[in-house]
Short mmCIF file of C-alpha atoms in Angstrom, two decimals:
data_model
loop_
_atom_site.label_atom_id
_atom_site.label_comp_id
_atom_site.label_asym_id
_atom_site.label_seq_id
_atom_site.Cartn_x
_atom_site.Cartn_y
_atom_site.Cartn_z
CA UNK A 1312 11.70 10.68 15.22
CA UNK A 1313 13.77 7.77 17.16
CA UNK A 1314 14.10 4.44 16.16
CA UNK A 1315 11.44 3.11 18.75
CA UNK A 1316 9.26 5.37 17.29
CA UNK A 1317 9.10 4.05 13.50
CA UNK A 1318 9.69 0.67 15.34
CA UNK A 1319 6.26 0.96 16.72
CA UNK A 1320 5.04 2.82 13.78
CA UNK A 1321 5.91 0.07 11.60
CA UNK A 1322 4.69 -2.93 14.07
CA UNK A 1323 1.42 -0.71 14.16
CA UNK A 1324 1.17 -0.24 10.55
CA UNK A 1325 1.71 -4.08 9.50
CA UNK A 1326 -0.63 -5.29 11.81
CA UNK A 1327 -3.15 -2.44 10.47
CA UNK A 1328 -2.78 -4.10 6.56
CA UNK A 1329 -2.63 -7.90 7.99
CA UNK A 1330 -5.94 -7.26 9.97
CA UNK A 1331 -7.86 -5.69 6.75
CA UNK A 1332 -6.28 -9.16 4.40
CA UNK A 1333 -7.55 -11.09 6.91
CA UNK A 1334 -10.85 -9.02 7.62
CA UNK A 1335 -10.91 -9.47 3.35
CA UNK A 1336 -10.72 -13.02 2.95
CA UNK A 1337 -13.43 -13.92 6.71
CA UNK A 1338 -15.57 -11.73 4.34
CA UNK A 1339 -15.30 -13.75 1.08
CA UNK A 1340 -14.62 -17.19 2.58
CA UNK A 1341 -17.49 -18.04 1.18
CA UNK A 1342 -16.96 -17.09 -2.98
CA UNK A 1343 -20.22 -17.18 -4.12
CA UNK A 1344 -22.50 -16.11 -1.41
CA UNK A 1345 -20.06 -12.48 -1.38
CA UNK A 1346 -21.13 -12.31 -4.70
CA UNK A 1347 -24.78 -12.64 -4.47
CA UNK A 1348 -24.28 -10.72 -1.46
CA UNK A 1349 -22.45 -7.76 -2.47
CA UNK A 1350 -22.12 -8.05 -6.32
CA UNK A 1351 -19.22 -8.54 -8.93
CA UNK A 1352 -17.55 -5.07 -8.82
CA UNK A 1353 -17.73 -4.32 -4.61
CA UNK A 1354 -16.42 -7.96 -4.40
CA UNK A 1355 -13.51 -7.08 -6.91
CA UNK A 1356 -13.20 -3.89 -4.85
CA UNK A 1357 -13.25 -5.75 -1.64
CA UNK A 1358 -9.55 -8.49 -3.17
CA UNK A 1359 -8.23 -5.08 -4.36
CA UNK A 1360 -8.44 -3.72 -0.67
CA UNK A 1361 -7.39 -7.28 0.62
CA UNK A 1362 -4.37 -6.76 -1.67
CA UNK A 1363 -3.49 -3.42 -0.19
CA UNK A 1364 -3.56 -4.98 3.10
CA UNK A 1365 -0.93 -7.86 2.01
CA UNK A 1366 1.31 -5.58 0.40
CA UNK A 1367 1.25 -2.83 3.34
CA UNK A 1368 1.92 -5.79 5.64
CA UNK A 1369 4.51 -6.88 3.84
CA UNK A 1370 6.37 -4.03 3.35
CA UNK A 1371 6.26 -2.90 7.16
CA UNK A 1372 7.71 -6.16 7.02
CA UNK A 1373 11.09 -5.39 5.42
CA UNK A 1374 11.31 -1.95 6.55
CA UNK A 1375 11.02 -3.44 10.14
CA UNK A 1376 14.00 -6.08 9.36
CA UNK A 1377 16.24 -3.12 7.70
CA UNK A 1378 15.75 -1.12 11.49
CA UNK A 1379 16.59 -3.94 14.02
CA UNK A 1380 19.65 -4.69 11.54
CA UNK A 1381 20.62 -0.93 10.94
CA UNK A 1382 20.70 -1.11 14.48
CA UNK A 1383 22.67 -3.92 14.88
CA UNK A 1384 24.97 -3.03 12.87
CA UNK A 1385 25.16 0.30 13.98
CA UNK A 1386 25.52 -0.62 17.83
CA UNK A 1387 28.55 -2.82 16.15
CA UNK A 1388 30.47 -0.13 14.35
CA UNK A 1389 29.81 2.32 17.35
CA UNK A 1390 31.83 -1.15 19.91
CA UNK A 1391 34.66 -1.26 17.27
CA UNK A 1392 34.93 2.78 16.92
CA UNK A 1393 35.66 2.73 21.43
CA UNK A 1394 36.60 -0.41 22.27
CA UNK A 1395 36.31 -1.45 26.03
CA UNK A 1396 39.53 -0.68 28.16
CA UNK A 1397 40.88 -3.44 30.08
CA UNK A 1398 40.42 -2.89 33.36
CA UNK A 1399 43.11 -1.19 35.49
CA UNK A 1400 44.27 -2.60 39.35
CA UNK A 1401 45.54 1.60 39.49
CA UNK A 1402 42.73 3.04 38.61
CA UNK A 1403 40.20 0.93 40.52
CA UNK A 1404 37.46 3.16 42.55
CA UNK A 1405 37.10 0.85 45.24
CA UNK A 1406 40.73 0.07 44.98
CA UNK A 1407 41.77 4.01 45.70
CA UNK A 1408 39.38 4.19 48.22
CA UNK A 1409 40.16 1.55 50.53
CA UNK A 1410 44.11 2.78 50.19
CA UNK A 1411 42.73 6.40 51.10
CA UNK A 1412 40.63 4.91 54.69
CA UNK A 1413 43.93 3.63 55.46
CA UNK A 1414 46.42 6.44 54.72
CA UNK A 1415 43.61 8.42 56.97
CA UNK A 1416 44.38 6.01 59.73
CA UNK A 1417 48.35 6.56 59.22
CA UNK A 1418 48.92 10.44 57.57
CA UNK A 1419 46.76 12.63 59.84
CA UNK A 1420 47.81 15.84 58.72
CA UNK A 1421 46.25 15.00 55.06
CA UNK A 1422 43.03 14.03 56.03
CA UNK A 1423 41.06 16.65 54.74
CA UNK A 1424 42.63 15.87 51.53
CA UNK A 1425 41.18 12.82 51.84
CA UNK A 1426 38.00 13.61 52.53
CA UNK A 1427 37.50 15.24 49.98
CA UNK A 1428 39.08 13.36 47.52
CA UNK A 1429 36.96 10.19 48.65
CA UNK A 1430 33.57 13.07 47.88
CA UNK A 1431 34.64 13.20 44.42
CA UNK A 1432 34.73 10.08 43.76
CA UNK A 1433 31.05 9.81 45.27
CA UNK A 1434 30.30 12.82 43.10
CA UNK A 1435 31.79 11.57 39.68
CA UNK A 1436 29.91 8.05 40.32
CA UNK A 1437 25.93 9.50 41.24
CA UNK A 1438 27.03 11.86 38.76
CA UNK A 1439 26.97 8.87 36.24
CA UNK A 1440 24.10 7.30 37.95
CA UNK A 1441 22.01 9.92 37.09
CA UNK A 1442 22.86 9.87 33.87
CA UNK A 1443 22.08 6.21 33.13
CA UNK A 1444 18.49 6.81 34.98
CA UNK A 1445 17.51 9.46 31.97
CA UNK A 1446 19.20 6.81 29.37
CA UNK A 1447 16.42 3.99 30.47
CA UNK A 1448 13.93 6.59 29.61
CA UNK A 1449 15.08 8.69 26.61
CA UNK A 1450 16.43 7.40 23.43
CA UNK A 1451 18.72 10.02 21.90
CA UNK A 1452 22.10 8.52 20.33
CA UNK A 1453 24.13 11.79 21.55
CA UNK A 1454 22.84 10.17 25.47
CA UNK A 1455 25.57 7.50 24.64
CA UNK A 1456 28.10 9.99 23.67
CA UNK A 1457 27.70 11.57 27.10
CA UNK A 1458 28.05 8.52 28.72
CA UNK A 1459 31.54 7.86 26.75
CA UNK A 1460 32.62 11.36 28.16
CA UNK A 1461 31.49 11.07 31.68
CA UNK A 1462 33.19 7.89 32.45
CA UNK A 1463 36.20 9.28 30.93
CA UNK A 1464 36.13 11.74 33.74
CA UNK A 1465 35.64 9.61 36.14
CA UNK A 1466 38.90 7.45 34.68
CA UNK A 1467 40.97 11.07 34.79
CA UNK A 1468 39.52 12.24 38.32
CA UNK A 1469 40.76 8.34 39.43
CA UNK A 1470 44.13 8.64 37.56
CA UNK A 1471 44.17 11.84 39.69
CA UNK A 1472 43.61 10.08 43.09
CA UNK A 1473 45.98 7.83 42.64
CA UNK A 1474 48.57 10.27 42.23
CA UNK A 1475 47.00 11.73 45.63
CA UNK A 1476 47.02 8.53 47.67
CA UNK A 1477 51.50 7.94 46.10
CA UNK A 1478 51.77 12.04 47.54
CA UNK A 1479 50.50 11.21 50.34
CA UNK A 1480 51.96 7.96 51.05
CA UNK A 1481 55.28 9.74 50.53
CA UNK A 1482 54.27 12.56 52.26
CA UNK A 1483 55.04 14.33 49.31
CA UNK A 1484 53.93 18.34 47.92
CA UNK A 1485 51.07 19.48 49.20
CA UNK A 1486 50.70 21.71 46.73
CA UNK A 1487 50.88 18.86 44.41
CA UNK A 1488 47.88 17.08 45.80
CA UNK A 1489 46.33 20.52 46.01
CA UNK A 1490 46.68 21.10 42.49
CA UNK A 1491 45.23 17.27 41.99
CA UNK A 1492 42.12 18.02 43.58
CA UNK A 1493 41.54 21.46 42.15
CA UNK A 1494 41.84 19.71 38.78
CA UNK A 1495 39.24 16.59 39.76
CA UNK A 1496 37.11 19.70 40.99
CA UNK A 1497 37.20 21.37 38.19
CA UNK A 1498 36.17 18.08 35.87
CA UNK A 1499 33.49 17.51 38.25
CA UNK A 1500 31.71 21.29 37.77
CA UNK A 1501 32.37 20.08 33.90
CA UNK A 1502 30.19 16.93 34.63
CA UNK A 1503 27.43 18.88 36.79
CA UNK A 1504 27.25 21.43 33.71
CA UNK A 1505 27.19 19.05 31.07
CA UNK A 1506 23.90 16.87 33.39
CA UNK A 1507 22.29 19.83 33.95
CA UNK A 1508 22.42 20.48 29.94
CA UNK A 1509 21.27 17.42 29.27
CA UNK A 1510 18.14 17.87 31.65
CA UNK A 1511 16.96 21.06 30.10
CA UNK A 1512 17.00 19.73 26.51
CA UNK A 1513 15.15 16.84 27.95
CA UNK A 1514 12.70 18.74 29.10
CA UNK A 1515 12.47 21.07 25.89
CA UNK A 1516 10.20 17.93 24.76
CA UNK A 1517 11.53 18.06 21.44
CA UNK A 1518 15.45 17.39 20.57
CA UNK A 1519 15.06 19.68 17.07
CA UNK A 1520 15.82 22.39 20.07
CA UNK A 1521 18.31 24.15 18.48
CA UNK A 1522 19.28 26.56 21.60
CA UNK A 1523 19.10 23.17 24.53
CA UNK A 1524 21.30 21.17 22.16
CA UNK A 1525 23.34 23.60 21.39
CA UNK A 1526 24.15 24.31 25.20
CA UNK A 1527 24.53 20.69 25.40
CA UNK A 1528 26.83 20.06 23.05
CA UNK A 1529 28.65 22.87 24.13
CA UNK A 1530 29.03 21.11 27.43
CA UNK A 1531 29.29 18.21 26.08
CA UNK A 1532 33.46 19.56 24.44
CA UNK A 1533 33.69 22.05 27.22
CA UNK A 1534 34.34 18.29 29.35
CA UNK A 1535 35.83 16.53 26.94
CA UNK A 1536 38.70 19.89 26.16
CA UNK A 1537 39.20 19.43 30.27
CA UNK A 1538 40.43 15.20 30.31
CA UNK A 1539 42.25 15.62 27.32
#
């Protein structure tokens, strides 16, 4: 059960408990009349029900506070475990694409490589956007790990592309440029495979589907091994 569903269950349970308590209090607003109408034994039963409703509501509120606190603590731990990397102007996507565009005009012999390099940057951005859409509709913690790995994959692609920019600038070894492009292609292949397995996992409608979970986990490990 996801934390979102747990919160919904606690809120619903607390609301029901509170409504029961309010309903009984209203019913017994005129205590003497209630005793005359329903009898003392029934009134005592009503009081017991009201007390139980109040206890349920209080427990639900306490549980909700614990869940919210746990979520905040977990988020803080994640933030601490994965510190945000400082922006590096050398690996800024827009800056690299801009440099590729300039080289396209001045180093025509490398135009095919430049087009391929730019296309792969667009593709990794597209994969990350697709994953973010999946995250918006699904609350599975493993999606956060997948997003982190995909962003690391993008960083690796940008690093390789930066190397390509440098080599084209000095009209360096074409074989080394091809090697970097092939590495980026392999990373993209792993990212697409991971995205595909993620969709399969979510389509199963159950986080306990072992086969889909194993396939997605293996795809995630494979990507991490590729970008290490």
